[in-house]
mmCIF file of C-alpha atoms in Angstrom:
data_model
loop_
_atom_site.group_PDB
_atom_site.id
_atom_site.type_symbol
_atom_site.label_atom_id
_atom_site.label_comp_id
_atom_site.label_asym_id
_atom_site.label_seq_id
_atom_site.Cartn_x
_atom_site.Cartn_y
_atom_site.Cartn_z
ATOM 1 C CA MET A 234 48.878 -0.385 49.586
ATOM 2 C CA ARG A 235 52.104 1.211 48.314
ATOM 3 C CA GLY A 236 52.394 1.396 44.519
ATOM 4 C CA ALA A 237 48.707 0.758 43.858
ATOM 5 C CA VAL A 238 47.077 2.827 41.114
ATOM 6 C CA LEU A 239 43.408 3.678 41.254
ATOM 7 C CA THR A 240 41.741 3.815 37.831
ATOM 8 C CA VAL A 241 38.398 5.506 37.458
ATOM 9 C CA THR A 242 36.353 4.793 34.341
ATOM 10 C CA HIS A 243 33.758 7.373 33.419
ATOM 11 C CA PRO A 244 30.698 6.140 31.552
ATOM 12 C CA THR A 245 30.165 7.523 28.093
ATOM 13 C CA PRO A 246 26.827 9.283 27.782
ATOM 14 C CA ALA A 247 24.285 7.235 25.899
ATOM 15 C CA PRO A 248 23.565 8.459 22.384
ATOM 16 C CA THR A 249 20.296 10.218 22.002
ATOM 17 C CA LEU A 250 17.412 8.511 20.274
ATOM 18 C CA ASP A 251 17.625 10.842 17.281
ATOM 19 C CA ALA A 252 21.370 10.231 16.904
ATOM 20 C CA ARG A 253 20.901 6.472 16.809
ATOM 21 C CA LEU A 254 17.750 6.148 14.781
ATOM 22 C CA SER A 255 17.751 9.157 12.489
ATOM 23 C CA PRO A 256 19.221 7.280 9.473
ATOM 24 C CA ARG A 257 16.469 4.636 9.698
ATOM 25 C CA ARG A 258 13.738 7.214 10.226
ATOM 26 C CA ARG A 259 14.963 9.636 7.567
ATOM 27 C CA LEU A 260 14.328 7.273 4.633
ATOM 28 C CA PRO A 261 10.609 6.648 5.329
ATOM 29 C CA ALA A 262 10.074 10.363 5.907
ATOM 30 C CA ALA A 263 11.777 11.277 2.623
ATOM 31 C CA LEU A 264 9.775 8.648 0.744
ATOM 32 C CA ALA A 265 6.511 9.893 2.274
ATOM 33 C CA VAL A 266 7.288 13.460 1.197
ATOM 34 C CA ALA A 267 8.196 12.341 -2.332
ATOM 35 C CA VAL A 268 5.033 10.264 -2.741
ATOM 36 C CA THR A 269 2.834 13.055 -1.373
ATOM 37 C CA ALA A 270 4.390 15.578 -3.749
ATOM 38 C CA ALA A 271 3.932 13.234 -6.723
ATOM 39 C CA LEU A 272 0.310 12.603 -5.749
ATOM 40 C CA VAL A 273 -0.496 16.310 -5.546
ATOM 41 C CA VAL A 274 1.253 17.123 -8.830
ATOM 42 C CA SER A 275 -0.423 14.216 -10.633
ATOM 43 C CA ARG A 276 -3.878 15.655 -9.961
ATOM 44 C CA PHE A 277 -3.189 18.651 -12.188
ATOM 45 C CA GLY A 278 -3.748 17.838 -15.826
ATOM 46 C CA ALA A 279 -4.934 14.275 -15.140
ATOM 47 C CA ALA A 280 -6.366 12.682 -18.282
ATOM 48 C CA ASP A 281 -9.508 11.547 -16.474
ATOM 49 C CA PRO A 282 -10.245 12.817 -12.931
ATOM 50 C CA THR A 283 -12.401 9.808 -12.045
ATOM 51 C CA THR A 284 -9.727 7.345 -13.152
ATOM 52 C CA TRP A 285 -7.127 9.341 -11.221
ATOM 53 C CA LEU A 286 -9.199 9.030 -8.059
ATOM 54 C CA LEU A 287 -9.869 5.315 -8.496
ATOM 55 C CA GLU A 288 -6.224 4.504 -9.205
ATOM 56 C CA THR A 289 -4.679 6.637 -6.473
ATOM 57 C CA VAL A 290 -7.161 5.988 -3.665
ATOM 58 C CA TRP A 291 -4.878 3.155 -2.504
ATOM 59 C CA VAL A 292 -2.106 5.709 -1.978
ATOM 60 C CA MET A 293 -4.462 8.093 -0.187
ATOM 61 C CA VAL A 294 -5.418 5.338 2.254
ATOM 62 C CA GLY A 295 -2.116 3.487 2.590
ATOM 63 C CA LEU A 296 0.222 6.431 3.149
ATOM 64 C CA PRO A 297 -1.659 7.970 6.120
ATOM 65 C CA LEU A 298 -2.086 4.492 7.603
ATOM 66 C CA ALA A 299 1.654 3.807 7.429
ATOM 67 C CA ILE A 300 2.366 7.189 9.021
ATOM 68 C CA LEU A 301 -0.122 6.633 11.848
ATOM 69 C CA LEU A 302 1.348 3.203 12.646
ATOM 70 C CA ARG A 303 5.009 4.189 12.228
ATOM 71 C CA HIS A 304 5.748 3.950 15.965
ATOM 72 C CA ARG A 305 3.568 0.971 16.822
ATOM 73 C CA PHE A 306 4.489 -1.065 13.737
ATOM 74 C CA PRO A 307 7.433 0.475 11.818
ATOM 75 C CA LEU A 308 8.084 -1.062 8.427
ATOM 76 C CA SER A 309 11.439 -2.269 7.177
ATOM 77 C CA GLY A 310 13.416 0.032 4.909
ATOM 78 C CA LEU A 311 13.094 -2.438 2.032
ATOM 79 C CA LEU A 312 9.308 -2.492 2.316
ATOM 80 C CA CYS A 313 9.106 1.295 2.583
ATOM 81 C CA GLY A 314 11.087 1.660 -0.638
ATOM 82 C CA LEU A 315 8.941 -0.883 -2.474
ATOM 83 C CA LEU A 316 5.692 0.689 -1.286
ATOM 84 C CA ALA A 317 6.891 4.104 -2.460
ATOM 85 C CA ALA A 318 7.787 2.672 -5.876
ATOM 86 C CA HIS A 319 4.364 1.007 -6.110
ATOM 87 C CA ALA A 320 2.692 4.287 -5.179
ATOM 88 C CA LEU A 321 4.516 6.052 -8.015
ATOM 89 C CA VAL A 322 3.381 3.357 -10.465
ATOM 90 C CA LEU A 323 -0.219 3.887 -9.353
ATOM 91 C CA ILE A 324 0.119 7.659 -9.524
ATOM 92 C CA ALA A 325 1.503 7.563 -13.070
ATOM 93 C CA GLY A 326 -1.305 5.232 -14.139
ATOM 94 C CA GLY A 327 -3.857 7.511 -12.546
ATOM 95 C CA HIS A 328 -2.471 10.632 -14.181
ATOM 96 C CA TYR A 329 -2.202 9.322 -17.751
ATOM 97 C CA THR A 330 -4.551 6.274 -17.502
ATOM 98 C CA TYR A 331 -2.835 2.913 -17.857
ATOM 99 C CA ALA A 332 -3.478 2.676 -21.601
ATOM 100 C CA GLU A 333 -1.817 6.039 -22.279
ATOM 101 C CA VAL A 334 1.304 6.137 -20.084
ATOM 102 C CA PRO A 335 4.107 7.490 -22.337
ATOM 103 C CA ALA A 336 6.677 4.969 -21.108
ATOM 104 C CA GLY A 337 4.327 2.167 -22.111
ATOM 105 C CA ASP A 338 3.826 3.725 -25.541
ATOM 106 C CA TRP A 339 7.589 3.835 -26.010
ATOM 107 C CA VAL A 340 7.947 0.150 -25.103
ATOM 108 C CA ARG A 341 5.042 -0.751 -27.382
ATOM 109 C CA ASP A 342 6.568 1.040 -30.355
ATOM 110 C CA TRP A 343 10.061 -0.240 -29.641
ATOM 111 C CA LEU A 344 8.969 -3.884 -29.446
ATOM 112 C CA GLY A 345 6.294 -3.624 -32.119
ATOM 113 C CA TRP A 346 3.444 -4.660 -29.829
ATOM 114 C CA ASP A 347 -0.223 -3.888 -30.404
ATOM 115 C CA ARG A 348 -1.050 -2.499 -26.947
ATOM 116 C CA ASN A 349 0.464 -0.344 -24.235
ATOM 117 C CA PRO A 350 1.997 -2.804 -21.713
ATOM 118 C CA TYR A 351 2.009 -0.447 -18.730
ATOM 119 C CA ASP A 352 -1.040 -2.134 -17.207
ATOM 120 C CA ARG A 353 0.762 -5.498 -17.364
ATOM 121 C CA PHE A 354 3.713 -3.906 -15.608
ATOM 122 C CA GLY A 355 1.358 -2.432 -13.026
ATOM 123 C CA HIS A 356 -0.064 -5.854 -12.212
ATOM 124 C CA LEU A 357 3.418 -7.368 -11.972
ATOM 125 C CA VAL A 358 4.152 -4.698 -9.361
ATOM 126 C CA GLN A 359 0.767 -5.445 -7.764
ATOM 127 C CA GLY A 360 2.069 -8.930 -7.036
ATOM 128 C CA PHE A 361 5.719 -8.043 -6.386
ATOM 129 C CA VAL A 362 5.287 -5.386 -3.706
ATOM 130 C CA PRO A 363 2.369 -6.900 -1.761
ATOM 131 C CA ALA A 364 4.363 -10.148 -1.552
ATOM 132 C CA ILE A 365 6.974 -8.423 0.603
ATOM 133 C CA LEU A 366 4.254 -6.630 2.581
ATOM 134 C CA VAL A 367 2.414 -9.885 3.302
ATOM 135 C CA ARG A 368 5.677 -11.671 4.087
ATOM 136 C CA GLU A 369 6.654 -8.975 6.587
ATOM 137 C CA LEU A 370 3.270 -9.132 8.298
ATOM 138 C CA LEU A 371 3.384 -12.929 8.532
ATOM 139 C CA VAL A 372 6.981 -13.048 9.764
ATOM 140 C CA ARG A 373 6.359 -10.460 12.463
ATOM 141 C CA THR A 374 2.870 -11.394 13.631
ATOM 142 C CA SER A 375 2.481 -15.132 13.075
ATOM 143 C CA PRO A 376 4.357 -18.358 13.877
ATOM 144 C CA LEU A 377 5.255 -18.778 10.186
ATOM 145 C CA ARG A 378 8.760 -17.312 10.455
ATOM 146 C CA GLY A 379 11.073 -19.935 8.983
ATOM 147 C CA SER A 380 8.157 -22.168 8.027
ATOM 148 C CA ARG A 381 7.941 -23.877 4.635
ATOM 149 C CA TRP A 382 4.390 -22.519 4.421
ATOM 150 C CA LEU A 383 5.505 -18.887 4.487
ATOM 151 C CA ALA A 384 6.168 -18.557 0.741
ATOM 152 C CA PRO A 385 3.096 -20.391 -0.614
ATOM 153 C CA LEU A 386 0.739 -18.601 1.778
ATOM 154 C CA THR A 387 2.272 -15.280 0.776
ATOM 155 C CA VAL A 388 1.654 -16.029 -2.898
ATOM 156 C CA CYS A 389 -1.913 -17.140 -2.136
ATOM 157 C CA ALA A 390 -2.589 -13.872 -0.308
ATOM 158 C CA CYS A 391 -1.305 -11.877 -3.283
ATOM 159 C CA LEU A 392 -3.485 -13.853 -5.687
ATOM 160 C CA ALA A 393 -6.484 -13.291 -3.422
ATOM 161 C CA PHE A 394 -5.831 -9.543 -3.417
ATOM 162 C CA SER A 395 -5.492 -9.567 -7.211
ATOM 163 C CA ALA A 396 -8.811 -11.412 -7.530
ATOM 164 C CA VAL A 397 -10.527 -8.892 -5.249
ATOM 165 C CA PHE A 398 -9.124 -6.058 -7.352
ATOM 166 C CA GLU A 399 -10.502 -7.668 -10.512
ATOM 167 C CA MET A 400 -13.912 -7.976 -8.879
ATOM 168 C CA LEU A 401 -13.751 -4.262 -8.043
ATOM 169 C CA GLU A 402 -13.008 -3.565 -11.699
ATOM 170 C CA TRP A 403 -15.950 -5.764 -12.687
ATOM 171 C CA PHE A 404 -18.195 -3.792 -10.301
ATOM 172 C CA ALA A 405 -16.947 -0.552 -11.840
ATOM 173 C CA ALA A 406 -17.742 -1.874 -15.315
ATOM 174 C CA VAL A 407 -21.267 -2.903 -14.299
ATOM 175 C CA THR A 408 -22.097 0.366 -12.566
ATOM 176 C CA GLY A 409 -20.180 2.743 -14.811
ATOM 177 C CA GLY A 410 -20.848 1.237 -18.213
ATOM 178 C CA GLU A 411 -18.825 2.833 -20.990
ATOM 179 C CA ALA A 412 -17.599 5.505 -18.573
ATOM 180 C CA ALA A 413 -15.546 2.803 -16.812
ATOM 181 C CA ASP A 414 -13.650 1.794 -19.960
ATOM 182 C CA VAL A 415 -10.831 4.248 -19.263
ATOM 183 C CA PHE A 416 -10.416 2.883 -15.733
ATOM 184 C CA LEU A 417 -10.465 -0.747 -16.889
ATOM 185 C CA GLY A 418 -7.894 -0.180 -19.626
ATOM 186 C CA THR A 419 -8.500 -3.548 -21.277
ATOM 187 C CA GLN A 420 -7.477 -2.160 -24.687
ATOM 188 C CA GLY A 421 -9.708 -4.696 -26.372
ATOM 189 C CA ASP A 422 -8.144 -7.765 -24.727
ATOM 190 C CA VAL A 423 -10.899 -10.227 -23.732
ATOM 191 C CA TRP A 424 -8.407 -12.061 -21.505
ATOM 192 C CA ASP A 425 -7.305 -8.939 -19.665
ATOM 193 C CA THR A 426 -8.597 -10.149 -16.275
ATOM 194 C CA GLN A 427 -6.745 -13.453 -16.540
ATOM 195 C CA TRP A 428 -3.580 -11.712 -17.702
ATOM 196 C CA ASP A 429 -3.762 -9.308 -14.752
ATOM 197 C CA MET A 430 -3.951 -12.115 -12.198
ATOM 198 C CA PHE A 431 -1.230 -14.097 -13.960
ATOM 199 C CA CYS A 432 1.064 -11.058 -13.891
ATOM 200 C CA ALA A 433 0.386 -10.662 -10.159
ATOM 201 C CA LEU A 434 1.298 -14.339 -9.661
ATOM 202 C CA ILE A 435 4.570 -13.891 -11.555
ATOM 203 C CA GLY A 436 5.365 -10.719 -9.619
ATOM 204 C CA ALA A 437 4.747 -12.314 -6.217
ATOM 205 C CA THR A 438 6.821 -15.370 -7.099
ATOM 206 C CA CYS A 439 9.726 -13.264 -8.374
ATOM 207 C CA ALA A 440 9.661 -11.099 -5.245
ATOM 208 C CA LEU A 441 10.040 -14.116 -2.977
ATOM 209 C CA LEU A 442 12.755 -15.688 -5.113
ATOM 210 C CA LEU A 443 14.776 -12.497 -5.430
ATOM 211 C CA LEU A 444 14.240 -10.652 -2.143
ATOM 212 C CA SER A 445 13.560 -13.161 0.643
ATOM 213 C CA ARG A 446 17.133 -13.094 1.983
ATOM 214 C CA VAL A 447 17.402 -9.338 1.522
ATOM 215 C CA HIS A 448 14.121 -8.962 3.366
ATOM 216 C CA ASP A 449 15.354 -11.129 6.240
ATOM 217 C CA ARG A 450 18.382 -8.864 6.642
ATOM 218 C CA ALA A 451 16.148 -5.786 6.535
ATOM 219 C CA LEU A 452 13.950 -7.270 9.251
ATOM 220 C CA ALA A 453 17.018 -8.052 11.364
ATOM 221 C CA GLY A 454 18.144 -4.430 11.013
ATOM 222 C CA LEU A 455 14.678 -3.259 11.971
ATOM 223 C CA GLY A 456 14.833 -5.439 15.094
ATOM 224 C CA ARG A 457 18.176 -3.937 16.086
ATOM 225 C CA GLY A 458 16.754 -0.450 15.572
ATOM 226 C CA GLN A 459 13.833 -1.181 17.878
ATOM 227 C CA ALA A 460 16.217 -2.622 20.457
ATOM 228 C CA ASP A 461 18.295 0.573 20.272
ATOM 229 C CA ARG A 462 15.163 2.630 20.811
ATOM 230 C CA HIS A 463 14.267 0.718 23.960
ATOM 231 C CA LEU A 464 17.872 0.896 25.174
ATOM 232 C CA VAL A 465 18.058 4.647 24.732
ATOM 233 C CA ARG A 466 14.702 5.160 26.404
ATOM 234 C CA GLY A 467 15.808 2.981 29.273
ATOM 235 C CA GLY A 468 19.022 5.000 29.585
ATOM 236 C CA SER A 469 17.069 8.232 29.661
ATOM 237 C CA ASN A 470 15.047 6.847 32.557
ATOM 238 C CA GLY A 471 18.048 6.241 34.732
ATOM 239 C CA GLY A 472 19.737 3.281 33.076
ATOM 240 C CA ALA A 473 23.341 3.181 31.926
ATOM 241 C CA VAL A 474 24.890 2.026 28.665
ATOM 242 C CA GLN A 475 27.912 -0.232 28.739
ATOM 243 C CA SER A 476 30.957 1.836 27.887
ATOM 244 C CA GLY A 477 34.537 2.087 29.104
ATOM 245 C CA GLY A 478 34.355 -1.163 31.065
ATOM 246 C CA LEU A 479 30.968 -0.468 32.723
ATOM 247 C CA ARG A 480 28.131 -2.930 32.266
ATOM 248 C CA ALA A 481 24.680 -1.765 31.230
ATOM 249 C CA THR A 482 22.140 -1.597 34.008
ATOM 250 C CA ARG A 483 18.406 -1.101 33.630
#
């Protein structure tokens, strides 16, 4: 037909997997390197080698597990950051012992308290961070997403973990005797166990009140990242990505 113009649209090559996902994958990798370096450094000059081992064993188990499952069950960026922060809290407590952490001494002297409060802070974190971990697991693997039971069950799980940790401390006290005093770090407080669990309760509650919406957005971003991964893999296997007026085909 006279005057007709034929327009040819060329598809834009699909971005590679690394190009799309590298920002999301770079943060967990950087955090893993930082935590590993801190763990190694903390071993040198540790106040009590046994206490260091008992306090940091959670990092030694959790970090390799997260790395092994990073493809099958990648964690949200928010959770990765919180877990890294928790690991550093544990590492500092293991290096100095919780009753002797310098930052806690500074707070004690500044506020005129009788004891180093770092162990209280540690148990607040023990409730705060696991609350987001439990919430992420429940949202992604159970029908509780959007349920009114999500928050209370998350808090209950954190309290259960705190109680188990206190029973481990009790076992250490029974088997270790006076040698376990450094690990327990009660600093003469007969209500230390109850305070620890109460701090975990406060931490878990604060995490849900402050971070639930932020966590939902992080999970949505994680879902988009996984969708991009599948899209790019599909494109590399002969699919096409919609671009320049072409529709994606799989």
